[in-house]
């Protein structure tokens, strides 16, 4: 399992090979940049397409004109009040999930260590549900509840998996168990709620982007504006942690503190995504993996993962809206189906190549 | 399957040997527990009916409201709980023994999710509304899911380890559950009943459900209990089994058939209920040691005890409302699953 994430073994620095390696490193960096640019381009195109599609289709040229404040009044209304909040929420939630997934997959050195598999997003959902259904409160209170839920879950999973150290598979299986218990808790919370409230909660729990407003976008934009730069700033430490605790310590990293900060930011990213869209499954798992397959670069690859997450969620949402139109499926149903299949493929692929 | 093979003589080190009489006595005790659970399940409910009245109503229904509640709600519900609990526990014990996997459970390994999506497709896409028709889809779906999960887990160079099977089951379950949700959302009207059924509740089914699934459950039960001696024979490996004169391939096939019958019937009746197989089979193994015949017998009796207890707890937790039994078993199953995962050797079966 670890081989896909473990850094390539580097041989002794042989002078004759140095220039070759420098060239290789340059080519790698170029590839990462190219993938980033391609993802950004795809993201822009998908965004414009997503803004233009729906019950009332708007041509891409008109979408661009309206975005540049040069469109008709009708287009302006549709785009600004209906389409933009949804698309922005999708982009931001996807980016947050992709980045959170990259952080945790790198920390656990295991693709299955992503927050949706080990229950952190479900835990954030439980926290948010308790806040909505039991305590009550506005958007900020719900966000706090989700954050607390995610943090407590990650703490519980870590402690339950601890047995003189945390071994990768045990963490994942304990996470799966905790996830199952939290799903039951969420069902219990919904069952004891008033009918109207419970209906809202059920659609939210599926992972949903229907009816998102600027309120969601603002919350996400504000929190992610702080969290994403923070995570990126921690990215170098994450790369060094991948080399192992001893090496990282030798290179001047305070390992435990770095790990704790990274866990906190990762959980916060996943929690904010959950507040805005519910526990959307498998984006955090798939985005870093797919991005890594494209860039073929070692290290956590935070930015490509975030771009890929945004793209996946946007495309998933488009598919969920169009596949069975006029029925609007929750995006979580789409990512759940495709992501489950992807996970099965990923497992088989890993097992074929490793001998565990 | 007629070969009677002596159970492994030497119990695992550190495990006290239990003689036949002690295990027989334990089985009687378990049966007494079951009788207690059945009585409690018939007497506890949002309408309080004294126990004495219930007994007289059971013997002689007098057409009163209380008689109707007892005969049309509580009795079918309790009997369904007995049938489903025994089926799921037996299926779990069989799966654990056949795959030599302590984490095997019809819910965890995706078998129930397969049955659910097959039934949802039968209702939503083919318009089959009745249990007699869609139960066949339930069998097909659970068998297909079991095969897929097993093949996924067994892919690659080494055999299917418990960890791999559990992960493959998680992946398949997740994909199937999401696809089922999509089916349900397409046609809300057709799925009004499905939505209740999909939550794994014992309540809200009438006697006809039980009479329709009971033959399949009984067939599965008979197959499972008949397999006990052969399972002992292959407990030490397929080669040892062959030396003892049984055919491992045929045992696996019969076992898979029994699991399909049991899970398919249970899921078609009340929807997916997880963790019963996991908890009960481990409890049975803990009580009576490694003899598969006794494990299966204990599972068949303790399964209903657990499911009925979970169902009663669900009634008490949200009084006067109700929490579905499947949710309660998930609460109970989580600590068991985590404790198993934390054990040093996960493959210690």
CSV table of N, CA and C in Angstrom, one decimal, chain A residues 58-150:
chain,number,residue,atom,x,y,z
A,58,UNK,N,-27.8,28.9,-21.2
A,58,UNK,CA,-27.2,30.2,-21.6
A,58,UNK,C,-25.9,29.9,-22.4
A,59,UNK,N,-25.7,30.5,-23.5
A,59,UNK,CA,-24.6,30.2,-24.3
A,59,UNK,C,-23.3,30.7,-23.6
A,60,UNK,N,-22.2,30.0,-23.8
A,60,UNK,CA,-20.9,30.3,-23.1
A,60,UNK,C,-20.5,31.8,-23.3
A,61,UNK,N,-20.7,32.3,-24.6
A,61,UNK,CA,-20.4,33.7,-24.8
A,61,UNK,C,-21.2,34.6,-23.9
A,62,UNK,N,-22.5,34.3,-23.8
A,62,UNK,CA,-23.3,35.2,-22.9
A,62,UNK,C,-22.9,35.0,-21.5
A,63,UNK,N,-22.5,33.8,-21.1
A,63,UNK,CA,-22.0,33.6,-19.7
A,63,UNK,C,-20.9,34.5,-19.4
A,64,UNK,N,-19.9,34.5,-20.3
A,64,UNK,CA,-18.7,35.4,-20.1
A,64,UNK,C,-19.1,36.8,-20.1
A,65,UNK,N,-20.0,37.2,-21.0
A,65,UNK,CA,-20.4,38.6,-21.1
A,65,UNK,C,-21.0,39.0,-19.8
A,66,UNK,N,-21.9,38.1,-19.2
A,66,UNK,CA,-22.6,38.5,-18.0
A,66,UNK,C,-21.6,38.5,-16.8
A,67,UNK,N,-20.6,37.6,-16.8
A,67,UNK,CA,-19.7,37.7,-15.8
A,67,UNK,C,-18.8,38.9,-15.8
A,68,UNK,N,-18.6,39.5,-17.0
A,68,UNK,CA,-17.9,40.7,-17.2
A,68,UNK,C,-18.8,41.9,-17.0
A,69,UNK,N,-20.0,41.7,-16.4
A,69,UNK,CA,-21.0,42.7,-16.2
A,69,UNK,C,-21.5,43.4,-17.5
A,70,UNK,N,-21.7,42.6,-18.5
A,70,UNK,CA,-22.1,43.2,-19.8
A,70,UNK,C,-23.2,42.3,-20.4
A,71,UNK,N,-24.1,41.7,-19.6
A,71,UNK,CA,-25.1,40.8,-20.1
A,71,UNK,C,-26.5,41.4,-19.9
A,72,UNK,N,-27.5,40.6,-20.4
A,72,UNK,CA,-28.8,41.1,-20.2
A,72,UNK,C,-29.3,40.9,-18.8
A,73,UNK,N,-30.4,41.6,-18.4
A,73,UNK,CA,-30.9,41.6,-17.0
A,73,UNK,C,-31.3,40.1,-16.6
A,74,UNK,N,-32.0,39.4,-17.5
A,74,UNK,CA,-32.5,38.1,-17.2
A,74,UNK,C,-31.3,37.2,-16.9
A,75,UNK,N,-30.3,37.2,-17.8
A,75,UNK,CA,-29.1,36.4,-17.6
A,75,UNK,C,-28.4,36.7,-16.3
A,76,UNK,N,-28.4,38.0,-16.0
A,76,UNK,CA,-27.7,38.5,-14.8
A,76,UNK,C,-28.4,37.9,-13.6
A,77,UNK,N,-29.7,37.9,-13.6
A,77,UNK,CA,-30.5,37.3,-12.4
A,77,UNK,C,-30.2,35.8,-12.3
A,78,UNK,N,-30.3,35.1,-13.4
A,78,UNK,CA,-30.1,33.6,-13.3
A,78,UNK,C,-28.7,33.3,-12.8
A,79,UNK,N,-27.8,34.0,-13.4
A,79,UNK,CA,-26.4,33.6,-13.1
A,79,UNK,C,-26.0,34.0,-11.7
A,80,UNK,N,-26.4,35.3,-11.3
A,80,UNK,CA,-25.9,35.8,-10.1
A,80,UNK,C,-26.6,35.2,-8.9
A,81,UNK,N,-27.9,34.9,-9.0
A,81,UNK,CA,-28.6,34.4,-7.8
A,81,UNK,C,-28.7,32.9,-7.8
A,82,UNK,N,-28.8,32.3,-9.0
A,82,UNK,CA,-29.0,30.8,-9.0
A,82,UNK,C,-27.7,30.0,-9.2
A,83,UNK,N,-27.0,30.4,-10.3
A,83,UNK,CA,-26.0,29.5,-10.7
A,83,UNK,C,-24.7,29.7,-10.0
A,84,UNK,N,-24.3,31.0,-9.9
A,84,UNK,CA,-23.0,31.3,-9.3
A,84,UNK,C,-22.7,30.7,-7.9
A,85,UNK,N,-23.7,30.9,-7.0
A,85,UNK,CA,-23.5,30.3,-5.6
A,85,UNK,C,-23.2,28.8,-5.7
A,86,UNK,N,-24.0,28.1,-6.5
A,86,UNK,CA,-23.8,26.7,-6.6
A,86,UNK,C,-22.5,26.3,-7.1
A,87,UNK,N,-22.1,27.0,-8.2
A,87,UNK,CA,-20.8,26.6,-8.9
A,87,UNK,C,-19.7,27.0,-7.9
A,88,UNK,N,-19.7,28.2,-7.3
A,88,UNK,CA,-18.6,28.5,-6.4
A,88,UNK,C,-18.6,27.6,-5.2
A,89,UNK,N,-19.7,27.2,-4.7
A,89,UNK,CA,-19.7,26.3,-3.6
A,89,UNK,C,-19.0,25.0,-4.0
A,90,UNK,N,-19.4,24.5,-5.2
A,90,UNK,CA,-18.8,23.2,-5.7
A,90,UNK,C,-17.3,23.4,-5.8
A,91,UNK,N,-16.9,24.5,-6.4
A,91,UNK,CA,-15.4,24.7,-6.6
A,91,UNK,C,-14.7,24.7,-5.2
A,92,UNK,N,-15.2,25.5,-4.3
A,92,UNK,CA,-14.5,25.6,-3.0
A,92,UNK,C,-14.6,24.4,-2.2
A,93,UNK,N,-15.7,23.7,-2.2
A,93,UNK,CA,-15.9,22.4,-1.4
A,93,UNK,C,-14.9,21.4,-2.0
A,94,UNK,N,-14.9,21.3,-3.3
A,94,UNK,CA,-14.0,20.3,-4.0
A,94,UNK,C,-12.6,20.6,-3.7
A,95,UNK,N,-12.2,21.9,-3.7
A,95,UNK,CA,-10.8,22.2,-3.5
A,95,UNK,C,-10.4,21.9,-2.0
A,96,UNK,N,-11.3,22.2,-1.1
A,96,UNK,CA,-11.1,21.9,0.3
A,96,UNK,C,-10.9,20.4,0.5
A,97,UNK,N,-11.8,19.6,-0.1
A,97,UNK,CA,-11.8,18.2,0.1
A,97,UNK,C,-10.5,17.6,-0.5
A,98,UNK,N,-10.2,18.1,-1.7
A,98,UNK,CA,-9.0,17.6,-2.4
A,98,UNK,C,-7.7,17.8,-1.5
A,99,UNK,N,-7.6,19.1,-1.0
A,99,UNK,CA,-6.5,19.4,-0.2
A,99,UNK,C,-6.4,18.6,1.1
A,100,UNK,N,-7.6,18.5,1.8
A,100,UNK,CA,-7.6,17.7,3.0
A,100,UNK,C,-7.2,16.3,2.7
A,101,UNK,N,-7.7,15.8,1.6
A,101,UNK,CA,-7.3,14.4,1.3
A,101,UNK,C,-5.8,14.3,1.1
A,102,UNK,N,-5.2,15.2,0.4
A,102,UNK,CA,-3.8,15.2,0.1
A,102,UNK,C,-3.0,15.2,1.5
A,103,UNK,N,-3.5,16.1,2.4
A,103,UNK,CA,-2.8,16.2,3.7
A,103,UNK,C,-2.8,14.8,4.4
A,104,UNK,N,-4.0,14.2,4.5
A,104,UNK,CA,-4.1,13.0,5.3
A,104,UNK,C,-3.5,11.8,4.6
A,105,UNK,N,-3.6,11.8,3.3
A,105,UNK,CA,-3.0,10.6,2.6
A,105,UNK,C,-1.5,10.7,2.8
A,106,UNK,N,-1.0,11.9,2.8
A,106,UNK,CA,0.5,12.1,3.0
A,106,UNK,C,0.9,11.8,4.4
A,107,UNK,N,0.1,12.2,5.4
A,107,UNK,CA,0.4,12.0,6.8
A,107,UNK,C,0.4,10.5,7.1
A,108,UNK,N,-0.7,9.8,6.6
A,108,UNK,CA,-0.8,8.4,6.9
A,108,UNK,C,0.0,7.5,5.9
A,109,UNK,N,0.5,8.1,4.9
A,109,UNK,CA,1.2,7.4,3.8
A,109,UNK,C,0.4,6.3,3.3
A,110,UNK,N,-0.9,6.6,3.1
A,110,UNK,CA,-1.8,5.5,2.7
A,110,UNK,C,-3.0,6.2,2.0
A,111,UNK,N,-3.3,5.8,0.7
A,111,UNK,CA,-4.4,6.5,0.0
A,111,UNK,C,-5.7,6.3,0.7
A,112,UNK,N,-5.8,5.3,1.6
A,112,UNK,CA,-7.1,5.1,2.3
A,112,UNK,C,-7.2,5.9,3.5
A,113,UNK,N,-6.1,6.7,3.9
A,113,UNK,CA,-6.2,7.5,5.0
A,113,UNK,C,-7.0,8.8,4.8
A,114,UNK,N,-7.7,8.9,3.7
A,114,UNK,CA,-8.4,10.2,3.4
A,114,UNK,C,-9.6,10.3,4.4
A,115,UNK,N,-9.9,11.6,4.6
A,115,UNK,CA,-10.9,11.9,5.7
A,115,UNK,C,-12.3,11.3,5.4
A,116,UNK,N,-12.7,11.0,4.2
A,116,UNK,CA,-14.0,10.4,4.0
A,116,UNK,C,-14.0,8.9,4.4
A,117,UNK,N,-12.9,8.2,4.2
A,117,UNK,CA,-12.9,6.8,4.6
A,117,UNK,C,-12.8,6.6,6.1
A,118,UNK,N,-11.9,7.4,6.7
A,118,UNK,CA,-11.7,7.2,8.2
A,118,UNK,C,-12.7,7.9,9.0
A,119,UNK,N,-13.7,8.5,8.4
A,119,UNK,CA,-14.8,9.0,9.2
A,119,UNK,C,-14.8,10.5,9.7
A,120,UNK,N,-13.7,11.2,9.2
A,120,UNK,CA,-13.7,12.6,9.7
A,120,UNK,C,-14.8,13.4,9.1
A,121,UNK,N,-15.2,13.2,7.8
A,121,UNK,CA,-16.3,14.0,7.3
A,121,UNK,C,-17.6,13.6,7.9
A,122,UNK,N,-17.8,12.3,8.1
A,122,UNK,CA,-19.0,11.9,8.8
A,122,UNK,C,-19.1,12.5,10.2
A,123,UNK,N,-17.9,12.5,10.9
A,123,UNK,CA,-17.9,13.1,12.2
A,123,UNK,C,-18.3,14.6,12.2
A,124,UNK,N,-17.7,15.3,11.2
A,124,UNK,CA,-18.1,16.7,11.0
A,124,UNK,C,-19.6,16.8,10.8
A,125,UNK,N,-20.1,15.9,10.0
A,125,UNK,CA,-21.6,15.9,9.8
A,125,UNK,C,-22.3,15.7,11.0
A,126,UNK,N,-21.9,14.8,11.9
A,126,UNK,CA,-22.5,14.5,13.2
A,126,UNK,C,-22.5,15.8,14.0
A,127,UNK,N,-21.3,16.5,14.1
A,127,UNK,CA,-21.2,17.7,14.8
A,127,UNK,C,-22.2,18.7,14.3
A,128,UNK,N,-22.3,18.9,13.0
A,128,UNK,CA,-23.2,19.8,12.4
A,128,UNK,C,-24.6,19.5,12.7
A,129,UNK,N,-25.0,18.2,12.6
A,129,UNK,CA,-26.3,17.7,12.9
A,129,UNK,C,-26.8,18.0,14.3
A,130,UNK,N,-25.8,17.8,15.3
A,130,UNK,CA,-26.2,18.0,16.7
A,130,UNK,C,-26.4,19.5,16.8
A,131,UNK,N,-25.6,20.3,16.2
A,131,UNK,CA,-25.8,21.8,16.3
A,131,UNK,C,-27.2,22.2,15.6
A,132,UNK,N,-27.5,21.6,14.5
A,132,UNK,CA,-28.7,22.0,13.8
A,132,UNK,C,-30.0,21.5,14.5
A,133,UNK,N,-29.9,20.2,14.9
A,133,UNK,CA,-31.2,19.6,15.3
A,133,UNK,C,-31.3,19.6,16.9
A,134,UNK,N,-30.2,19.7,17.6
A,134,UNK,CA,-30.4,19.6,19.1
A,134,UNK,C,-30.2,21.0,19.7
A,135,UNK,N,-29.1,21.7,19.3
A,135,UNK,CA,-28.8,22.9,20.0
A,135,UNK,C,-29.4,24.1,19.2
A,136,UNK,N,-29.3,24.1,17.9
A,136,UNK,CA,-29.8,25.2,17.1
A,136,UNK,C,-28.8,26.3,17.0
A,137,UNK,N,-28.9,27.0,15.9
A,137,UNK,CA,-28.0,28.1,15.7
A,137,UNK,C,-27.8,28.4,14.3
A,138,UNK,N,-27.1,29.5,14.0
A,138,UNK,CA,-26.9,29.9,12.6
A,138,UNK,C,-25.7,29.2,12.0
A,139,UNK,N,-25.3,29.8,10.8
A,139,UNK,CA,-24.2,29.2,10.0
A,139,UNK,C,-22.9,29.0,10.8
A,140,UNK,N,-22.5,30.1,11.5
A,140,UNK,CA,-21.3,30.1,12.2
A,140,UNK,C,-21.3,29.0,13.3
A,141,UNK,N,-22.4,28.9,14.0
A,141,UNK,CA,-22.5,27.8,15.0
A,141,UNK,C,-22.4,26.5,14.4
A,142,UNK,N,-23.1,26.3,13.3
A,142,UNK,CA,-23.0,25.0,12.6
A,142,UNK,C,-21.6,24.6,12.2
A,143,UNK,N,-20.9,25.7,11.7
A,143,UNK,CA,-19.5,25.5,11.3
A,143,UNK,C,-18.6,25.0,12.5
A,144,UNK,N,-18.9,25.7,13.6
A,144,UNK,CA,-18.1,25.3,14.8
A,144,UNK,C,-18.4,23.9,15.2
A,145,UNK,N,-19.7,23.5,15.2
A,145,UNK,CA,-20.1,22.2,15.5
A,145,UNK,C,-19.4,21.2,14.6
A,146,UNK,N,-19.4,21.5,13.3
A,146,UNK,CA,-18.8,20.5,12.4
A,146,UNK,C,-17.3,20.4,12.7
A,147,UNK,N,-16.7,21.5,13.0
A,147,UNK,CA,-15.2,21.5,13.3
A,147,UNK,C,-15.0,20.6,14.5
A,148,UNK,N,-15.8,20.9,15.6
A,148,UNK,CA,-15.6,20.1,16.8
A,148,UNK,C,-15.8,18.6,16.5
A,149,UNK,N,-16.9,18.3,15.8
A,149,UNK,CA,-17.2,16.9,15.4
A,149,UNK,C,-16.1,16.2,14.7
A,150,UNK,N,-15.5,16.9,13.7
A,150,UNK,CA,-14.4,16.4,13.0
A,150,UNK,C,-13.2,16.2,13.8
